[in-house]
Coordinates of C-alpha atoms and ligand atoms in Angstrom, one line a residue:
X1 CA 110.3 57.8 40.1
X2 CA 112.6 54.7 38.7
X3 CA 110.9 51.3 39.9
X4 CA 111.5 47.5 38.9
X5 CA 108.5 46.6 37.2
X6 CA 107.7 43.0 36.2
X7 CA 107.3 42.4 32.5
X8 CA 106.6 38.7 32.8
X9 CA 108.4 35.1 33.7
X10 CA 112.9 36.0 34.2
X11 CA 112.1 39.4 32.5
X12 CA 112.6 42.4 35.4
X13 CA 113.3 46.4 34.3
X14 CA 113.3 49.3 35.3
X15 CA 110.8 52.1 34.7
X16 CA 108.9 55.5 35.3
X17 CA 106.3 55.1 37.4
X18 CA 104.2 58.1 39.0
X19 CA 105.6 58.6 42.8
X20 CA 102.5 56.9 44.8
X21 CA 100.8 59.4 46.6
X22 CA 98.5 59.0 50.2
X23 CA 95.2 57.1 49.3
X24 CA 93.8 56.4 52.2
X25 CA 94.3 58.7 55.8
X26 CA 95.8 55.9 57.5
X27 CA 98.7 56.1 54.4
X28 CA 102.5 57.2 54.6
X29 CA 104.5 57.4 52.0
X30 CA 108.1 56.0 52.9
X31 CA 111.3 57.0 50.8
X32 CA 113.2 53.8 50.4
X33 CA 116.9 54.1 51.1
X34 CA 117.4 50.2 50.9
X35 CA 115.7 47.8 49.7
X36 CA 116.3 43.5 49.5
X37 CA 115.8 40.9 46.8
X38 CA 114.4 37.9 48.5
X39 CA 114.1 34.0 47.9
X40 CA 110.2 34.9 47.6
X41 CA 111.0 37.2 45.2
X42 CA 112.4 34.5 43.1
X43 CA 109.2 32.8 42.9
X44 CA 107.3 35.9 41.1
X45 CA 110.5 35.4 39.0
X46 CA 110.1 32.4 38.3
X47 CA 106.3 33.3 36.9
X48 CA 104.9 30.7 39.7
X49 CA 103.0 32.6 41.6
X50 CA 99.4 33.1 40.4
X51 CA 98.4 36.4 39.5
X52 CA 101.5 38.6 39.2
X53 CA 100.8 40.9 36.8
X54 CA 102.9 43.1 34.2
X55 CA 103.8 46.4 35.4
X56 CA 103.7 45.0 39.5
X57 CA 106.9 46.3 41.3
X58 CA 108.0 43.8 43.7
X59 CA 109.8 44.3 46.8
X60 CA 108.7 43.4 50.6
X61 CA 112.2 44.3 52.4
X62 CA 112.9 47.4 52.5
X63 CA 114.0 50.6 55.0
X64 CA 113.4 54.4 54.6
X65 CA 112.2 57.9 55.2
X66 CA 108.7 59.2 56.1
X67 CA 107.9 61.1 53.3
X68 CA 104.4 62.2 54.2
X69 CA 101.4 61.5 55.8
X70 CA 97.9 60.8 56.0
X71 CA 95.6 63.1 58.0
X72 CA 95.2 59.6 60.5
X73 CA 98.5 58.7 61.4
X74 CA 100.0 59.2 64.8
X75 CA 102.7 57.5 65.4
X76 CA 104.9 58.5 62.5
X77 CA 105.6 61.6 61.1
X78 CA 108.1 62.9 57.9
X79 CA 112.0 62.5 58.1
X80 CA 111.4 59.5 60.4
X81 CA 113.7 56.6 59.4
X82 CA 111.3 53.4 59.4
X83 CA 111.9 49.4 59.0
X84 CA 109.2 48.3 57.8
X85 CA 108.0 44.5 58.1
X86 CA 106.6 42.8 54.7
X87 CA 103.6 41.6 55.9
X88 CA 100.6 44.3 55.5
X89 CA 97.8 44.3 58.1
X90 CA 95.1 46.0 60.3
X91 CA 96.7 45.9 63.4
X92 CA 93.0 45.3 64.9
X93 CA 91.4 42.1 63.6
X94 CA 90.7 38.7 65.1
X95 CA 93.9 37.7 63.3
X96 CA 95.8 40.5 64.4
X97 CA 94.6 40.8 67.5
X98 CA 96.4 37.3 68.2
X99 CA 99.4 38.3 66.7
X100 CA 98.9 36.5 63.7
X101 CA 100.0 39.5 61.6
X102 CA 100.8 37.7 58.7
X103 CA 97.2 36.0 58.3
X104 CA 95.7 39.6 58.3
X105 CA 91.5 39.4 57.5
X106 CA 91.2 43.1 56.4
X107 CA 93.8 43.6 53.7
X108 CA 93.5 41.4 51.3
X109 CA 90.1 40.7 49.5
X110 CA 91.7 38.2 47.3
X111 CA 92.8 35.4 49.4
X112 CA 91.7 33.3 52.1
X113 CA 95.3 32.3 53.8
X114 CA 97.6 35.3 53.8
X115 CA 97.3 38.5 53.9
X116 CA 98.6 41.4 52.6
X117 CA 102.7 41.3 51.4
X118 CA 104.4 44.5 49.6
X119 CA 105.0 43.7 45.9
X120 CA 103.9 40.3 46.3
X121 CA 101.0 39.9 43.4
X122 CA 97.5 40.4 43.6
X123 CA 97.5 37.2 45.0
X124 CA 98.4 38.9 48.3
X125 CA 97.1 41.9 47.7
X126 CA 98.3 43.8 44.9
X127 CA 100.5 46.9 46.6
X128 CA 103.2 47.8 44.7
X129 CA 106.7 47.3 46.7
X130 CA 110.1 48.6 47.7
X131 CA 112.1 47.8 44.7
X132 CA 111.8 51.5 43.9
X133 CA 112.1 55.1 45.2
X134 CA 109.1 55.3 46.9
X135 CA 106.4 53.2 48.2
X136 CA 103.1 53.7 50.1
X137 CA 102.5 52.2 53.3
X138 CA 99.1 51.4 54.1
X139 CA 98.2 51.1 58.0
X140 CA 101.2 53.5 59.0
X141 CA 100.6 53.6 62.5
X142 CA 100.5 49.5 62.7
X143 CA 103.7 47.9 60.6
X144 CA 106.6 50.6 60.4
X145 CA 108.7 51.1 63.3
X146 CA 111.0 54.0 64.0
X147 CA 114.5 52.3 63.4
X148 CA 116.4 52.3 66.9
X149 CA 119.3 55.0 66.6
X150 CA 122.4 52.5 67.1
X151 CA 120.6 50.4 64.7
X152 CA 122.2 50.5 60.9
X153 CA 119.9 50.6 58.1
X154 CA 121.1 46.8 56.8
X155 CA 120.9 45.6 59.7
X156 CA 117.3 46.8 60.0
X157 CA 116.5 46.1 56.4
X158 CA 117.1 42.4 57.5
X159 CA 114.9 42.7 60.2
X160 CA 111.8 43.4 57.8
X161 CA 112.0 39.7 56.8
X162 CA 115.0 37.2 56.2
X163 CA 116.5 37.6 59.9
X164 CA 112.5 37.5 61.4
X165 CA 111.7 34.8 59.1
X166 CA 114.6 32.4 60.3
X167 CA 114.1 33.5 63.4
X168 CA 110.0 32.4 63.6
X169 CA 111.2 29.1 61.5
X170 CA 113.4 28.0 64.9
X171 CA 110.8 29.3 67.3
X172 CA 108.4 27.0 65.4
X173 CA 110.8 24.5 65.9
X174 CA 110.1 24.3 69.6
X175 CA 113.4 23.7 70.0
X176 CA 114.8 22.7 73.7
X177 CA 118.5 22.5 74.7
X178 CA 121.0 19.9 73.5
X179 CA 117.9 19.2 70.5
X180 CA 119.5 18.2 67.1
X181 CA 118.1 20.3 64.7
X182 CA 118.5 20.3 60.8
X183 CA 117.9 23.1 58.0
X184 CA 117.0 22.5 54.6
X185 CA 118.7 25.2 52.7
X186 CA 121.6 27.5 53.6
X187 CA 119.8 31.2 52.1
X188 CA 119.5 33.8 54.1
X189 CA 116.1 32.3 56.1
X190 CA 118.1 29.1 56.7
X191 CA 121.3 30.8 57.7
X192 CA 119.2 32.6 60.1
X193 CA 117.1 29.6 61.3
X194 CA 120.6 28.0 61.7
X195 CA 122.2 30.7 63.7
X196 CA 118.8 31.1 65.8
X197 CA 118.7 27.7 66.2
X198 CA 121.9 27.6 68.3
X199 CA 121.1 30.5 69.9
X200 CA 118.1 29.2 71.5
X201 CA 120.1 25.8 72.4
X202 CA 120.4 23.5 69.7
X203 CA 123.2 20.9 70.6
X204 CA 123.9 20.1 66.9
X205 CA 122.6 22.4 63.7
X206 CA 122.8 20.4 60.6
X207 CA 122.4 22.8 57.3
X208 CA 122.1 20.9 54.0
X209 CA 122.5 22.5 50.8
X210 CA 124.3 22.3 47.6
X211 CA 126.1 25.3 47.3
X212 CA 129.3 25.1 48.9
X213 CA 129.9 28.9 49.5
X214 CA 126.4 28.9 51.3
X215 CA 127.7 25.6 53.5
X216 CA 130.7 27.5 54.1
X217 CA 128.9 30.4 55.2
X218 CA 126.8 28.2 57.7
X219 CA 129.5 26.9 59.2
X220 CA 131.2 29.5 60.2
X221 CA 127.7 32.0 60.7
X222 CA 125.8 29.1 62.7
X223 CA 128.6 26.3 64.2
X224 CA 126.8 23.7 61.6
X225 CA 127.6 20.6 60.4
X226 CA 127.2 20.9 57.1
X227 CA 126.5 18.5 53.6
X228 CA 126.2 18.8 50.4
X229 CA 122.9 16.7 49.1
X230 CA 124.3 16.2 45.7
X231 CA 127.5 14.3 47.9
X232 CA 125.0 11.9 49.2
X233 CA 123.0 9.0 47.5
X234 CA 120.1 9.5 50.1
X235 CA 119.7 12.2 52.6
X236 CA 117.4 10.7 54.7
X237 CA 119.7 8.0 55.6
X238 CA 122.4 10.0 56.2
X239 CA 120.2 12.4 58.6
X240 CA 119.5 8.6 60.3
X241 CA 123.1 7.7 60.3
X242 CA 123.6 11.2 62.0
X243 CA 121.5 10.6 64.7
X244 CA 122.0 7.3 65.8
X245 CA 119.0 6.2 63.6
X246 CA 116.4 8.0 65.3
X247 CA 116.1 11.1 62.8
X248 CA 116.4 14.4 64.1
X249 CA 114.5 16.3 66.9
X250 CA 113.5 19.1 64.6
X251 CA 113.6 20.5 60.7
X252 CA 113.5 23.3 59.2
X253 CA 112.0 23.7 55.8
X254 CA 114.1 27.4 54.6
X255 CA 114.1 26.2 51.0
X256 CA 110.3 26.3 50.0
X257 CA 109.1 25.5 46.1
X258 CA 112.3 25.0 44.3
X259 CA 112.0 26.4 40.3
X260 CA 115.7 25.0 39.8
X261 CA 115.5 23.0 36.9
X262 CA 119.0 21.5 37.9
X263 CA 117.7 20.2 41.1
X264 CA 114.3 18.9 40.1
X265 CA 116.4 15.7 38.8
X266 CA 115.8 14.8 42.5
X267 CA 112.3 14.9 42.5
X268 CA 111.0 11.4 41.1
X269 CA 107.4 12.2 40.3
X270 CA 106.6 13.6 37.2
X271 CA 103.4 15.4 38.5
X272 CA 105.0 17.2 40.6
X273 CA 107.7 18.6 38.5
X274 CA 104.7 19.4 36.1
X275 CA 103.3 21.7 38.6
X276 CA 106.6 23.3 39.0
X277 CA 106.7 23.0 42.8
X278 CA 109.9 20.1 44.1
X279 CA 108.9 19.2 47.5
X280 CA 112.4 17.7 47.7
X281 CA 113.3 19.4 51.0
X282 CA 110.2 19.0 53.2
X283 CA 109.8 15.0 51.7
X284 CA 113.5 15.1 53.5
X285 CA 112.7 16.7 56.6
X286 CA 109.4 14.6 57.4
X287 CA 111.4 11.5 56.3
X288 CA 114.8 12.5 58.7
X289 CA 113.0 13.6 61.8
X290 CA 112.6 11.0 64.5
X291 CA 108.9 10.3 65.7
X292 CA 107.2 12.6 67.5
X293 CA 109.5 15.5 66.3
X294 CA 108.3 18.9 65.1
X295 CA 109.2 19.9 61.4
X296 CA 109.3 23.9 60.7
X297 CA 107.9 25.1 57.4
X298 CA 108.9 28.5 56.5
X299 CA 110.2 27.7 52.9
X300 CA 107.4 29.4 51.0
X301 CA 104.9 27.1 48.9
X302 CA 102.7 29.2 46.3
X303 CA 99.4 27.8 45.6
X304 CA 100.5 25.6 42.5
X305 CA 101.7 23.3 45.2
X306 CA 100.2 20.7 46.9
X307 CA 101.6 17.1 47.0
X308 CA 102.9 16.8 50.5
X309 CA 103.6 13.3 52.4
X310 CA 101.0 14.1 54.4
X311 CA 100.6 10.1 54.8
X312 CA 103.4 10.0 56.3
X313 CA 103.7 12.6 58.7
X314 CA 100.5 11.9 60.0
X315 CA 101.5 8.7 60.6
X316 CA 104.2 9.7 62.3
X317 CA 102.3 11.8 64.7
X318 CA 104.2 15.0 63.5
X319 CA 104.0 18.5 64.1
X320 CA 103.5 20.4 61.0
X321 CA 104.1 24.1 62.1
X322 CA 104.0 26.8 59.6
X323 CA 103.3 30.2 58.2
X324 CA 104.3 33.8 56.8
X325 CA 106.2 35.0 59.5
X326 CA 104.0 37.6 62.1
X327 CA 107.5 39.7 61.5
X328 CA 107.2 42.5 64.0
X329 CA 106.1 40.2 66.6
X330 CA 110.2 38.8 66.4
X331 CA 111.2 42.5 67.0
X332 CA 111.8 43.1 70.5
X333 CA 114.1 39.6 71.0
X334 CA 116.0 40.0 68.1
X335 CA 117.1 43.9 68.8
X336 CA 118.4 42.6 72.1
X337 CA 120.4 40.1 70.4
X338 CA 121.3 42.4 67.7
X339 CA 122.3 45.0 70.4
X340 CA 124.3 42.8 72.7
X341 CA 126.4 41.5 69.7
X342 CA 124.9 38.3 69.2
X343 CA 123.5 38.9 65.7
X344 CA 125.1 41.0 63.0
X345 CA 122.3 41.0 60.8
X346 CA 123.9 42.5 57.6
X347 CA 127.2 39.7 58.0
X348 CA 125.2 37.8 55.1
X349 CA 124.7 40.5 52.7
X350 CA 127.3 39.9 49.7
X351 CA 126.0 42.3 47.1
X352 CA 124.9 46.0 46.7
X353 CA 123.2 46.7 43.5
X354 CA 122.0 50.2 42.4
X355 CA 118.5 50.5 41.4
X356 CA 119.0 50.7 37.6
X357 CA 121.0 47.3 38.1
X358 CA 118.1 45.2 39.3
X359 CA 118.0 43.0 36.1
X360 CA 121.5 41.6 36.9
X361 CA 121.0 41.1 40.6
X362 CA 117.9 39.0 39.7
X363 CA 119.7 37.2 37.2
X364 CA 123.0 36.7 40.0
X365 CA 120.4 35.6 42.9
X366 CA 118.5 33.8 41.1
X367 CA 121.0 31.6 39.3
X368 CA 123.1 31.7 42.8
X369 CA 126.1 33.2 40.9
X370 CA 129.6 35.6 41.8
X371 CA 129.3 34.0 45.7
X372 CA 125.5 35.8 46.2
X373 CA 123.7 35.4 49.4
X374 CA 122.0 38.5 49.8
X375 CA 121.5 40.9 47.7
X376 CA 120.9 44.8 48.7
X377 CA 119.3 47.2 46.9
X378 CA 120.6 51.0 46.7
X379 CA 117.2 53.0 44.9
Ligands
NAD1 P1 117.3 31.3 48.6 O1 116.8 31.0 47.3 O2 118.5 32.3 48.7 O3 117.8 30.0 49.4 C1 117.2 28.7 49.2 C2 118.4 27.7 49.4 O4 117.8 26.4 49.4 C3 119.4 27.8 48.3 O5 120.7 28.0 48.9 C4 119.2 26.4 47.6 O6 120.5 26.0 47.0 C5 118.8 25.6 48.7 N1 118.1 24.3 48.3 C6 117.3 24.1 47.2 N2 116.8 22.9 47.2 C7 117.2 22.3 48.3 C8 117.0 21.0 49.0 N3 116.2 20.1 48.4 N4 117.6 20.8 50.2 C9 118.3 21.7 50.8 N5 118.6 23.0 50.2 C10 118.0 23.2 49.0 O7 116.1 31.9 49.4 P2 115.9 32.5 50.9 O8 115.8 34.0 50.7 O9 116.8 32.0 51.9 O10 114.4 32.0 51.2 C11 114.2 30.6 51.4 C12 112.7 30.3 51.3 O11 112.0 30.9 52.4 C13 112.0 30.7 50.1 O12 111.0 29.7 49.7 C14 111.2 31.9 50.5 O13 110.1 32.2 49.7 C15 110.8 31.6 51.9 N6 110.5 32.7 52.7 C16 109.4 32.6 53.6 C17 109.1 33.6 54.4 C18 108.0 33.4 55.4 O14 107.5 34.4 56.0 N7 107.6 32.2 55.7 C19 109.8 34.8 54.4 C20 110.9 34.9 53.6 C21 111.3 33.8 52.7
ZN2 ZN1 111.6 38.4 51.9
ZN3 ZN1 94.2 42.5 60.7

């Protein structure tokens, strides 16, 4: 089969590979008819995740066929049409049982925080992803989900991660009506925290971002306010100056460990550009929340990062919430909204890229060029 295959730091191809085959009973092997590049991809890109290795196809979004299964599974069988969410757990331990899918104790031998993610490194796991024609799915019976019949594949393809993912980052927001709300970064997770965000009852969204296609996007996608941080000499005051001086009632963190040279000019310590993480964005939202506010973190921090304020949030009394997102557990609300119109999942994809193409789509995403928000993969 043709797969991306990592070949080291901005350098993605693609290759043979042997079509993976059922290793385990509780296996299925899934055909992938779509597949997404994500803003975590870009940080295997970027070579700062520990542990990605040469040859490792990446890809944790992705939508298919059934193409066989183990002598376990039950609840799938082949020709289904599956979404399948990125996280990879048992479905029965003391994390899962909680519905902390994403914090999984059985699947992943090699860490001690998350737990198993498709093409994500050995870091979290080591299973090869969707960025190819076909991928195994361990667990079968506990992650995939038959895709509803007046449910389109893109607009389940979301589902498996960005959509969920902004979705949990507003939920962790706590958010109550009329609250002001800000997100940090205008992606596809922030677009989606910002459009959840009004849907659960936000009175103002406030995206920030530099990209003025993105800002555009949110404003017309989520009803947000929007500014551009490179406009503004300090965003903190100008979240203050907002809000009547009291900061905001909640932020969301959707921008994560920024590799963007260009933007690290706004990070003043040199330690922390040395380790290659810019904690620009959460500094912001712990510094432009009022006290006693709740700041979201679903921007994703590898483990090369670790200078936080923490000073000052604890001294603020703050509530740090954050994680992977437990996707499947955002299922059932978000296919009611996605069925009575509210969200149109695939209104943020802007690109579809054949397989053999993947090279330039990473280069586009990554480099936020030709207008790209999301990305789609056709294998
Ligand atoms: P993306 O790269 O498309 O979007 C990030 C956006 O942040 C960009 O538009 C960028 O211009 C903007 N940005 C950069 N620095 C900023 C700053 N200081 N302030 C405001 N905006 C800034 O990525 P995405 O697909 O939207 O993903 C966003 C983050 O969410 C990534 O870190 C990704 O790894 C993470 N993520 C986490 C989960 C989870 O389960 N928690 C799931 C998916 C993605
Ligand atoms: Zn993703
Ligand atoms: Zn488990």
């Amino acid at each position: 089969m043709r797969a991306m295959v990592y070949r080291g730091p901005h350098k993605v191809r693609v290759e043979d590979k042997p079509v993976p085959v059922v290793e385990h009973p509780n296996d299925a092997i899934v055909k992938v008819e779509l597949a997404a590049i994500c803003g975590s991809d870009l940080h295997l890109y970027h070579g700062m995740m520990p542990d990605t290795r040469i040859g490792h196809t990446f890809g944790h979004e992705f939508v298919g066929r059934v193409e066989e299964v183990g002598s376990s599974v039950r609840n799938l069988q082949r020709g289904d049409r599956v979404m399948v969410p990125f996280n990879i757990y048992c479905g029965t331990c003391w994390f899962c049982a909680r519905g902390l899918f994403s914090n999984c104790h059985n699947v992943n031998p090699n860490a001690t925080a998350v737990g198993g993610i498709y093409g994500y490194s050995h870091t979290c796991g080591g299973y090869d992803g969707g960025q190819a024609q076909y991928v195994r799915v361990p667990f079968a019976d506990v992650g995939p989900s038959v895709i509803p019949d007046w449910m389109d594949d893109e607009d389940a393809l979301l589902c498996t991660d960005a959509l969920a993912t902004g979705y949990f980052g507003a939920q962790l927001g706590g958010i109550v009506e009329g609250d002001v709300v800000v997100v940090f970064g205008a992606g596809p997770v922030g677009l989606y925290a910002a459009r959840s965000a009004w849907l659960m009852g936000a009175g103002r969204v406030i995206v920030i971002d530099h990209l003025e296609y993105r800002l555009e996007k949110a404003r017309s996608f989520a009803y947000a306010e929007t500014y551009n941080f490179t406009e503004h000499d300090d965003v903190v005051v100008l979240l203050k100056r907002l809000t009547g001086h009291l900061g905001a009632d909640v932020a969301i963190d959707a921008v994560g460990a920024e590799a963007d040279g260009n933007l690290l000019q706004h990070v003043t310590s040199a330690s922390l550009k040395l380790q290659g993480g810019s904690p620009v964005a959460l500094n912001w939202a712990i510094d432009g929340v009022r006290k006693g506010a709740t700041v979201s973190v679903v921007g994703a921090y590898g483990p090369l990062f670790s200078a936080v304020k923490f000073g000052d949030a604890m001294n603020k009394g703050l509530t740090l919430r954050m994680n992977q997102a437990p996707v499947k557990r955002q299922w059932p609300r978000l296919f009611e909204h996605i069925r009575a119109g509210y969200l149109k999942p695939n209104d943020i994809v802007t690109h579809r890229i054949p397989l053999e193409h993947i090279a330039e789509g990473y280069h586009m995403f990554a480099n936020k060029l030709d207008g790209c928000i999301k990305p789609v993969v056709l294998p």
